[in-house]
Amino acid sequence: MTVDFDLETLQRAEAYRLLVSLVVPRPIALVTTINNDGLVNAAPFSFFNLLGSDPPIVALGIGRDELRPLGLKDTAFNILQNGEFVINLVNDPIAKAMNICGTEFPPNISEVEMAKLLLLPSAKLTVPRIAESPAQLECRHHSTIEIGRTRITLGVVVHLHVAEQFYEATTKRIHTDKIGMIGRMHGRGFYTKTTELFEIPRIPFSAWQQSSEEK
Ligand SMILES: Cc1cc2nc3c(=O)[nH]c(=O)nc-3n(C[C@H](O)[C@H](O)[C@H](O)COP(=O)(O)O)c2cc1C
């Protein structure tokens, strides 16, 4: 038995509440952008993911905000203006700062200052990155698709920075298990840690065949 919802007729806010309670955990992009006056903006987005690797492509789902000019959040407006953004990934130590950046400050206030985060220059972009973030993805805007009240913004990752304590140069491996990335859960304030790991090795077809023959 299931409880069913017709999402074609259900109120949007209710559909949002149901879906974000189920599609969990969602990674969080703390996105830095810059406006025409050089003010750096930072805002978290959990409608975010890595969608491909050739080229490396990321997507952000940015909702409309009718109280802003053109209905665009500062992040969307700045990307439209100069085509650059940095995705600063979020781990446990910067969770509270990330949440401060989610406060809807007016465009003349920098969330980075409010959250007391440090900025570092990027390698290829004018938009700076956040020093405290364990990894930063420099992105160039690829395209934006507007669907209803959401802007799906696609970016190509052109440069990657990883904090050196999380990178093993000899094996060329990232210590994902030590980074402590957080994920967004349900409701307006729930998150999860990524510390409880388990492994399921992939099964090559030849091994699958062999094991079924042995049975
Ligand atoms: C953890 C978290 C995740 C969020 N995810 C999104 C999202 O995916 N899309 C969105 O439009 N807003 C999202 N928000 C709300 C924005 O961060 C918020 O509207 C912010 O003020 C926008 O800032 P800006 O106007 O500087 O771009 C999220 C907020 C938090 C705290």
PDB file of C-alpha atoms and ligand atoms in Angstrom:
ATOM      1  CA  MET A   1       0.000   0.000   0.000  1.00  0.00           C
ATOM      2  CA  THR A   2       1.180   3.520  -0.752  1.00  0.00           C
ATOM      3  CA  VAL A   3      -0.099   7.003  -0.019  1.00  0.00           C
ATOM      4  CA  ASP A   4      -0.352   8.741  -3.416  1.00  0.00           C
ATOM      5  CA  PHE A   5      -0.064  12.386  -4.434  1.00  0.00           C
ATOM      6  CA  ASP A   6      -0.933  13.873  -7.819  1.00  0.00           C
ATOM      7  CA  LEU A   7       1.895  16.352  -8.302  1.00  0.00           C
ATOM      8  CA  GLU A   8       0.182  17.872 -11.320  1.00  0.00           C
ATOM      9  CA  THR A   9      -2.583  19.251  -9.107  1.00  0.00           C
ATOM     10  CA  LEU A  10      -0.997  19.388  -5.631  1.00  0.00           C
ATOM     11  CA  GLN A  11      -0.042  22.849  -4.299  1.00  0.00           C
ATOM     12  CA  ARG A  12       3.588  23.575  -5.147  1.00  0.00           C
ATOM     13  CA  ALA A  13       4.606  24.253  -1.531  1.00  0.00           C
ATOM     14  CA  GLU A  14       3.187  20.906  -0.452  1.00  0.00           C
ATOM     15  CA  ALA A  15       4.935  19.075  -3.306  1.00  0.00           C
ATOM     16  CA  TYR A  16       8.205  20.776  -2.303  1.00  0.00           C
ATOM     17  CA  ARG A  17       7.775  19.697   1.324  1.00  0.00           C
ATOM     18  CA  LEU A  18       7.133  16.080   0.343  1.00  0.00           C
ATOM     19  CA  LEU A  19       9.917  15.813  -2.220  1.00  0.00           C
ATOM     20  CA  VAL A  20      12.685  17.448  -0.184  1.00  0.00           C
ATOM     21  CA  SER A  21      11.788  15.085   2.654  1.00  0.00           C
ATOM     22  CA  LEU A  22      12.369  12.102   0.367  1.00  0.00           C
ATOM     23  CA  VAL A  23      15.197  13.039  -1.982  1.00  0.00           C
ATOM     24  CA  VAL A  24      17.873  13.046   0.703  1.00  0.00           C
ATOM     25  CA  PRO A  25      20.638  13.646   1.483  1.00  0.00           C
ATOM     26  CA  ARG A  26      21.389  16.419  -1.003  1.00  0.00           C
ATOM     27  CA  PRO A  27      24.906  17.810  -1.352  1.00  0.00           C
ATOM     28  CA  ILE A  28      25.292  21.497  -0.634  1.00  0.00           C
ATOM     29  CA  ALA A  29      26.970  24.025  -2.912  1.00  0.00           C
ATOM     30  CA  LEU A  30      27.951  27.227  -1.144  1.00  0.00           C
ATOM     31  CA  VAL A  31      28.082  29.332  -4.297  1.00  0.00           C
ATOM     32  CA  THR A  32      30.221  32.452  -4.540  1.00  0.00           C
ATOM     33  CA  THR A  33      29.530  35.008  -7.264  1.00  0.00           C
ATOM     34  CA  ILE A  34      30.498  38.638  -7.776  1.00  0.00           C
ATOM     35  CA  ASN A  35      28.370  41.620  -8.778  1.00  0.00           C
ATOM     36  CA  ASN A  36      29.296  44.553 -11.029  1.00  0.00           C
ATOM     37  CA  ASP A  37      30.492  46.562  -8.000  1.00  0.00           C
ATOM     38  CA  GLY A  38      32.878  43.783  -6.996  1.00  0.00           C
ATOM     39  CA  LEU A  39      30.780  42.685  -3.991  1.00  0.00           C
ATOM     40  CA  VAL A  40      31.126  38.971  -3.340  1.00  0.00           C
ATOM     41  CA  ASN A  41      27.911  37.037  -2.723  1.00  0.00           C
ATOM     42  CA  ALA A  42      27.684  33.600  -1.092  1.00  0.00           C
ATOM     43  CA  ALA A  43      24.543  31.451  -0.912  1.00  0.00           C
ATOM     44  CA  PRO A  44      23.879  27.746  -0.270  1.00  0.00           C
ATOM     45  CA  PHE A  45      22.029  25.567  -2.786  1.00  0.00           C
ATOM     46  CA  SER A  46      21.002  21.967  -2.210  1.00  0.00           C
ATOM     47  CA  PHE A  47      19.301  21.637  -5.573  1.00  0.00           C
ATOM     48  CA  PHE A  48      22.823  20.867  -6.717  1.00  0.00           C
ATOM     49  CA  ASN A  49      24.789  18.001  -8.116  1.00  0.00           C
ATOM     50  CA  LEU A  50      27.606  16.807 -10.365  1.00  0.00           C
ATOM     51  CA  LEU A  51      25.946  15.670 -13.586  1.00  0.00           C
ATOM     52  CA  GLY A  52      28.820  14.511 -15.728  1.00  0.00           C
ATOM     53  CA  SER A  53      32.564  14.390 -16.121  1.00  0.00           C
ATOM     54  CA  ASP A  54      33.272  14.887 -19.845  1.00  0.00           C
ATOM     55  CA  PRO A  55      33.189  17.840 -19.571  1.00  0.00           C
ATOM     56  CA  PRO A  56      32.823  18.103 -15.794  1.00  0.00           C
ATOM     57  CA  ILE A  57      29.368  19.577 -15.423  1.00  0.00           C
ATOM     58  CA  VAL A  58      27.403  20.759 -12.395  1.00  0.00           C
ATOM     59  CA  ALA A  59      23.784  21.889 -12.027  1.00  0.00           C
ATOM     60  CA  LEU A  60      22.106  24.324  -9.647  1.00  0.00           C
ATOM     61  CA  GLY A  61      18.352  24.763  -9.222  1.00  0.00           C
ATOM     62  CA  ILE A  62      17.759  28.402  -8.338  1.00  0.00           C
ATOM     63  CA  GLY A  63      14.231  29.375  -7.356  1.00  0.00           C
ATOM     64  CA  ARG A  64      12.602  32.668  -8.326  1.00  0.00           C
ATOM     65  CA  ASP A  65      12.312  35.398  -5.723  1.00  0.00           C
ATOM     66  CA  GLU A  66       9.563  37.830  -6.673  1.00  0.00           C
ATOM     67  CA  LEU A  67      10.862  40.432  -4.217  1.00  0.00           C
ATOM     68  CA  ARG A  68      14.089  40.845  -6.241  1.00  0.00           C
ATOM     69  CA  PRO A  69      14.633  42.710  -9.518  1.00  0.00           C
ATOM     70  CA  LEU A  70      13.701  40.405 -12.437  1.00  0.00           C
ATOM     71  CA  GLY A  71      12.719  37.836  -9.792  1.00  0.00           C
ATOM     72  CA  LEU A  72      16.345  36.717  -9.601  1.00  0.00           C
ATOM     73  CA  LYS A  73      18.245  35.786  -6.461  1.00  0.00           C
ATOM     74  CA  ASP A  74      21.643  37.540  -6.298  1.00  0.00           C
ATOM     75  CA  THR A  75      23.414  34.313  -7.289  1.00  0.00           C
ATOM     76  CA  ALA A  76      21.308  33.986 -10.465  1.00  0.00           C
ATOM     77  CA  PHE A  77      21.648  37.695 -11.276  1.00  0.00           C
ATOM     78  CA  ASN A  78      25.440  37.668 -10.904  1.00  0.00           C
ATOM     79  CA  ILE A  79      25.861  34.506 -13.014  1.00  0.00           C
ATOM     80  CA  LEU A  80      23.702  36.118 -15.701  1.00  0.00           C
ATOM     81  CA  GLN A  81      25.914  39.235 -15.603  1.00  0.00           C
ATOM     82  CA  ASN A  82      29.378  37.698 -15.792  1.00  0.00           C
ATOM     83  CA  GLY A  83      29.007  33.941 -16.318  1.00  0.00           C
ATOM     84  CA  GLU A  84      31.191  32.838 -13.406  1.00  0.00           C
ATOM     85  CA  PHE A  85      30.605  31.036 -10.119  1.00  0.00           C
ATOM     86  CA  VAL A  86      32.519  28.969  -7.589  1.00  0.00           C
ATOM     87  CA  ILE A  87      31.020  25.982  -5.799  1.00  0.00           C
ATOM     88  CA  ASN A  88      32.508  25.803  -2.330  1.00  0.00           C
ATOM     89  CA  LEU A  89      31.718  22.376  -0.904  1.00  0.00           C
ATOM     90  CA  VAL A  90      30.496  22.243   2.677  1.00  0.00           C
ATOM     91  CA  ASN A  91      31.780  20.072   5.517  1.00  0.00           C
ATOM     92  CA  ASP A  92      30.905  19.959   9.198  1.00  0.00           C
ATOM     93  CA  PRO A  93      33.276  22.743  10.382  1.00  0.00           C
ATOM     94  CA  ILE A  94      31.654  25.315   8.066  1.00  0.00           C
ATOM     95  CA  ALA A  95      28.027  24.179   8.443  1.00  0.00           C
ATOM     96  CA  LYS A  96      27.033  27.136  10.655  1.00  0.00           C
ATOM     97  CA  ALA A  97      28.737  29.668   8.369  1.00  0.00           C
ATOM     98  CA  MET A  98      26.945  28.102   5.389  1.00  0.00           C
ATOM     99  CA  ASN A  99      23.624  28.549   7.201  1.00  0.00           C
ATOM    100  CA  ILE A 100      24.363  32.245   7.831  1.00  0.00           C
ATOM    101  CA  CYS A 101      24.969  32.610   4.077  1.00  0.00           C
ATOM    102  CA  GLY A 102      21.424  31.239   3.546  1.00  0.00           C
ATOM    103  CA  THR A 103      19.946  34.314   5.256  1.00  0.00           C
ATOM    104  CA  GLU A 104      18.282  36.588   2.700  1.00  0.00           C
ATOM    105  CA  PHE A 105      20.506  39.631   3.193  1.00  0.00           C
ATOM    106  CA  PRO A 106      19.944  42.585   0.827  1.00  0.00           C
ATOM    107  CA  PRO A 107      22.335  42.693  -2.179  1.00  0.00           C
ATOM    108  CA  ASN A 108      24.564  45.397  -0.615  1.00  0.00           C
ATOM    109  CA  ILE A 109      25.504  43.111   2.301  1.00  0.00           C
ATOM    110  CA  SER A 110      28.109  40.414   1.769  1.00  0.00           C
ATOM    111  CA  GLU A 111      27.168  37.087   3.365  1.00  0.00           C
ATOM    112  CA  VAL A 112      30.882  36.245   3.394  1.00  0.00           C
ATOM    113  CA  GLU A 113      31.525  39.069   5.849  1.00  0.00           C
ATOM    114  CA  MET A 114      28.454  38.227   7.937  1.00  0.00           C
ATOM    115  CA  ALA A 115      29.599  34.594   8.197  1.00  0.00           C
ATOM    116  CA  LYS A 116      33.212  35.682   8.877  1.00  0.00           C
ATOM    117  CA  LEU A 117      34.554  33.549   6.036  1.00  0.00           C
ATOM    118  CA  LEU A 118      37.855  34.229   4.296  1.00  0.00           C
ATOM    119  CA  LEU A 119      38.155  34.658   0.544  1.00  0.00           C
ATOM    120  CA  LEU A 120      40.990  33.467  -1.670  1.00  0.00           C
ATOM    121  CA  PRO A 121      41.542  34.366  -5.317  1.00  0.00           C
ATOM    122  CA  SER A 122      40.488  31.764  -7.868  1.00  0.00           C
ATOM    123  CA  ALA A 123      42.906  30.366 -10.450  1.00  0.00           C
ATOM    124  CA  LYS A 124      40.833  31.108 -13.568  1.00  0.00           C
ATOM    125  CA  LEU A 125      37.904  33.272 -12.479  1.00  0.00           C
ATOM    126  CA  THR A 126      37.384  36.766 -11.086  1.00  0.00           C
ATOM    127  CA  VAL A 127      34.990  35.284  -8.525  1.00  0.00           C
ATOM    128  CA  PRO A 128      36.910  34.316  -5.364  1.00  0.00           C
ATOM    129  CA  ARG A 129      36.539  31.076  -3.425  1.00  0.00           C
ATOM    130  CA  ILE A 130      36.059  30.391   0.278  1.00  0.00           C
ATOM    131  CA  ALA A 131      39.242  29.463   2.131  1.00  0.00           C
ATOM    132  CA  GLU A 132      37.518  27.383   4.821  1.00  0.00           C
ATOM    133  CA  SER A 133      35.732  25.152   2.305  1.00  0.00           C
ATOM    134  CA  PRO A 134      37.425  21.733   1.915  1.00  0.00           C
ATOM    135  CA  ALA A 135      37.165  21.884  -1.884  1.00  0.00           C
ATOM    136  CA  GLN A 136      36.206  24.520  -4.414  1.00  0.00           C
ATOM    137  CA  LEU A 137      35.037  24.065  -7.994  1.00  0.00           C
ATOM    138  CA  GLU A 138      35.596  27.020 -10.322  1.00  0.00           C
ATOM    139  CA  CYS A 139      32.755  27.020 -12.867  1.00  0.00           C
ATOM    140  CA  ARG A 140      31.935  28.835 -16.090  1.00  0.00           C
ATOM    141  CA  HIS A 141      28.255  29.225 -16.906  1.00  0.00           C
ATOM    142  CA  HIS A 142      27.215  26.866 -19.701  1.00  0.00           C
ATOM    143  CA  SER A 143      23.481  27.458 -20.032  1.00  0.00           C
ATOM    144  CA  THR A 144      20.344  28.077 -18.032  1.00  0.00           C
ATOM    145  CA  ILE A 145      16.994  26.430 -18.598  1.00  0.00           C
ATOM    146  CA  GLU A 146      13.978  28.133 -17.072  1.00  0.00           C
ATOM    147  CA  ILE A 147      11.257  25.702 -16.057  1.00  0.00           C
ATOM    148  CA  GLY A 148       8.364  27.397 -14.288  1.00  0.00           C
ATOM    149  CA  ARG A 149       9.790  29.163 -11.243  1.00  0.00           C
ATOM    150  CA  THR A 150      13.151  27.405 -11.321  1.00  0.00           C
ATOM    151  CA  ARG A 151      16.326  28.261 -13.179  1.00  0.00           C
ATOM    152  CA  ILE A 152      18.416  25.175 -13.850  1.00  0.00           C
ATOM    153  CA  THR A 153      21.900  26.594 -14.256  1.00  0.00           C
ATOM    154  CA  LEU A 154      24.547  24.368 -15.754  1.00  0.00           C
ATOM    155  CA  GLY A 155      28.242  25.111 -15.282  1.00  0.00           C
ATOM    156  CA  VAL A 156      31.433  23.553 -16.574  1.00  0.00           C
ATOM    157  CA  VAL A 157      34.039  23.006 -13.864  1.00  0.00           C
ATOM    158  CA  VAL A 158      37.288  24.526 -15.137  1.00  0.00           C
ATOM    159  CA  HIS A 159      39.452  24.262 -12.029  1.00  0.00           C
ATOM    160  CA  LEU A 160      39.409  22.288  -8.781  1.00  0.00           C
ATOM    161  CA  HIS A 161      41.025  23.103  -5.416  1.00  0.00           C
ATOM    162  CA  VAL A 162      41.188  20.526  -2.616  1.00  0.00           C
ATOM    163  CA  ALA A 163      42.567  21.245   0.862  1.00  0.00           C
ATOM    164  CA  GLU A 164      45.906  19.455   0.982  1.00  0.00           C
ATOM    165  CA  GLN A 165      45.121  17.481   4.137  1.00  0.00           C
ATOM    166  CA  PHE A 166      42.430  15.658   2.175  1.00  0.00           C
ATOM    167  CA  TYR A 167      44.640  14.688  -0.762  1.00  0.00           C
ATOM    168  CA  GLU A 168      47.134  11.829  -0.916  1.00  0.00           C
ATOM    169  CA  ALA A 169      49.616  12.759  -3.634  1.00  0.00           C
ATOM    170  CA  THR A 170      51.288   9.336  -3.848  1.00  0.00           C
ATOM    171  CA  THR A 171      48.052   7.469  -4.557  1.00  0.00           C
ATOM    172  CA  LYS A 172      46.294  10.485  -6.193  1.00  0.00           C
ATOM    173  CA  ARG A 173      43.305   9.799  -3.950  1.00  0.00           C
ATOM    174  CA  ILE A 174      41.031  12.131  -2.063  1.00  0.00           C
ATOM    175  CA  HIS A 175      40.264  11.179   1.541  1.00  0.00           C
ATOM    176  CA  THR A 176      36.494  11.581   1.192  1.00  0.00           C
ATOM    177  CA  ASP A 177      36.047   9.681   4.464  1.00  0.00           C
ATOM    178  CA  LYS A 178      37.992  12.384   6.341  1.00  0.00           C
ATOM    179  CA  ILE A 179      36.399  15.488   4.783  1.00  0.00           C
ATOM    180  CA  GLY A 180      33.086  15.233   6.638  1.00  0.00           C
ATOM    181  CA  MET A 181      30.886  16.711   3.912  1.00  0.00           C
ATOM    182  CA  ILE A 182      27.362  17.378   5.091  1.00  0.00           C
ATOM    183  CA  GLY A 183      24.102  16.755   3.251  1.00  0.00           C
ATOM    184  CA  ARG A 184      20.784  18.523   3.465  1.00  0.00           C
ATOM    185  CA  MET A 185      17.863  16.514   4.827  1.00  0.00           C
ATOM    186  CA  HIS A 186      14.183  17.375   5.319  1.00  0.00           C
ATOM    187  CA  GLY A 187      12.619  20.508   6.752  1.00  0.00           C
ATOM    188  CA  ARG A 188      14.257  23.891   6.940  1.00  0.00           C
ATOM    189  CA  GLY A 189      17.114  22.978   9.238  1.00  0.00           C
ATOM    190  CA  PHE A 190      18.070  19.307   9.114  1.00  0.00           C
ATOM    191  CA  TYR A 191      21.407  18.023   7.870  1.00  0.00           C
ATOM    192  CA  THR A 192      23.313  14.767   7.940  1.00  0.00           C
ATOM    193  CA  LYS A 193      26.968  13.881   8.350  1.00  0.00           C
ATOM    194  CA  THR A 194      28.746  11.548   5.969  1.00  0.00           C
ATOM    195  CA  THR A 195      30.676   9.576   8.555  1.00  0.00           C
ATOM    196  CA  GLU A 196      28.858   6.245   8.558  1.00  0.00           C
ATOM    197  CA  LEU A 197      30.250   4.524   5.478  1.00  0.00           C
ATOM    198  CA  PHE A 198      29.830   1.042   4.072  1.00  0.00           C
ATOM    199  CA  GLU A 199      31.237  -0.560   0.973  1.00  0.00           C
ATOM    200  CA  ILE A 200      29.631  -2.746  -1.687  1.00  0.00           C
ATOM    201  CA  PRO A 201      32.259  -3.751  -4.257  1.00  0.00           C
ATOM    202  CA  ARG A 202      31.148  -3.603  -7.918  1.00  0.00           C
ATOM    203  CA  ILE A 203      30.586  -7.006  -9.544  1.00  0.00           C
ATOM    204  CA  PRO A 204      32.219  -7.591 -12.936  1.00  0.00           C
ATOM    205  CA  PHE A 205      29.907  -9.696 -15.164  1.00  0.00           C
ATOM    206  CA  SER A 206      32.561 -12.446 -15.407  1.00  0.00           C
ATOM    207  CA  ALA A 207      32.628 -12.771 -11.598  1.00  0.00           C
ATOM    208  CA  TRP A 208      28.804 -12.811 -11.530  1.00  0.00           C
ATOM    209  CA  GLN A 209      28.731 -15.652 -14.082  1.00  0.00           C
ATOM    210  CA  GLN A 210      31.387 -17.603 -12.213  1.00  0.00           C
ATOM    211  CA  SER A 211      29.619 -17.314  -8.865  1.00  0.00           C
ATOM    212  CA  SER A 212      26.251 -18.378 -10.358  1.00  0.00           C
ATOM    213  CA  GLU A 213      27.922 -21.392 -12.020  1.00  0.00           C
ATOM    214  CA  GLU A 214      29.376 -22.413  -8.643  1.00  0.00           C
ATOM    215  CA  LYS A 215      25.891 -22.405  -7.023  1.00  0.00           C
TER     216      LYS A 215
HETATM  217  C1  LIG B   1      21.064  24.500   3.049  1.00  0.00           C
HETATM  218  C2  LIG B   1      20.313  25.432   2.138  1.00  0.00           C
HETATM  219  C3  LIG B   1      20.039  25.020   0.846  1.00  0.00           C
HETATM  220  C4  LIG B   1      19.369  25.863  -0.029  1.00  0.00           C
HETATM  221  N1  LIG B   1      19.114  25.433  -1.302  1.00  0.00           N
HETATM  222  C5  LIG B   1      18.513  26.249  -2.175  1.00  0.00           C
HETATM  223  C6  LIG B   1      18.305  25.828  -3.524  1.00  0.00           C
HETATM  224  O1  LIG B   1      18.680  24.730  -3.932  1.00  0.00           O
HETATM  225  N2  LIG B   1      17.691  26.701  -4.378  1.00  0.00           N
HETATM  226  C7  LIG B   1      17.301  27.952  -3.973  1.00  0.00           C
HETATM  227  O2  LIG B   1      16.773  28.714  -4.796  1.00  0.00           O
HETATM  228  N3  LIG B   1      17.489  28.380  -2.699  1.00  0.00           N
HETATM  229  C8  LIG B   1      18.096  27.567  -1.806  1.00  0.00           C
HETATM  230  N4  LIG B   1      18.324  27.980  -0.530  1.00  0.00           N
HETATM  231  C9  LIG B   1      17.942  29.348  -0.151  1.00  0.00           C
HETATM  232  C10 LIG B   1      19.006  30.348  -0.634  1.00  0.00           C
HETATM  233  O3  LIG B   1      20.280  30.023  -0.113  1.00  0.00           O
HETATM  234  C11 LIG B   1      18.600  31.754  -0.165  1.00  0.00           C
HETATM  235  O4  LIG B   1      17.435  32.133  -0.866  1.00  0.00           O
HETATM  236  C12 LIG B   1      19.687  32.767  -0.352  1.00  0.00           C
HETATM  237  O5  LIG B   1      19.364  33.916   0.390  1.00  0.00           O
HETATM  238  C13 LIG B   1      19.862  33.204  -1.798  1.00  0.00           C
HETATM  239  O6  LIG B   1      20.906  34.106  -1.795  1.00  0.00           O
HETATM  240  P1  LIG B   1      21.263  35.098  -2.958  1.00  0.00           P
HETATM  241  O7  LIG B   1      20.092  36.018  -3.183  1.00  0.00           O
HETATM  242  O8  LIG B   1      22.444  35.815  -2.376  1.00  0.00           O
HETATM  243  O9  LIG B   1      21.594  34.299  -4.177  1.00  0.00           O
HETATM  244  C14 LIG B   1      18.958  27.151   0.393  1.00  0.00           C
HETATM  245  C15 LIG B   1      19.225  27.570   1.717  1.00  0.00           C
HETATM  246  C16 LIG B   1      19.896  26.708   2.568  1.00  0.00           C
HETATM  247  C17 LIG B   1      20.197  27.167   3.978  1.00  0.00           C
END
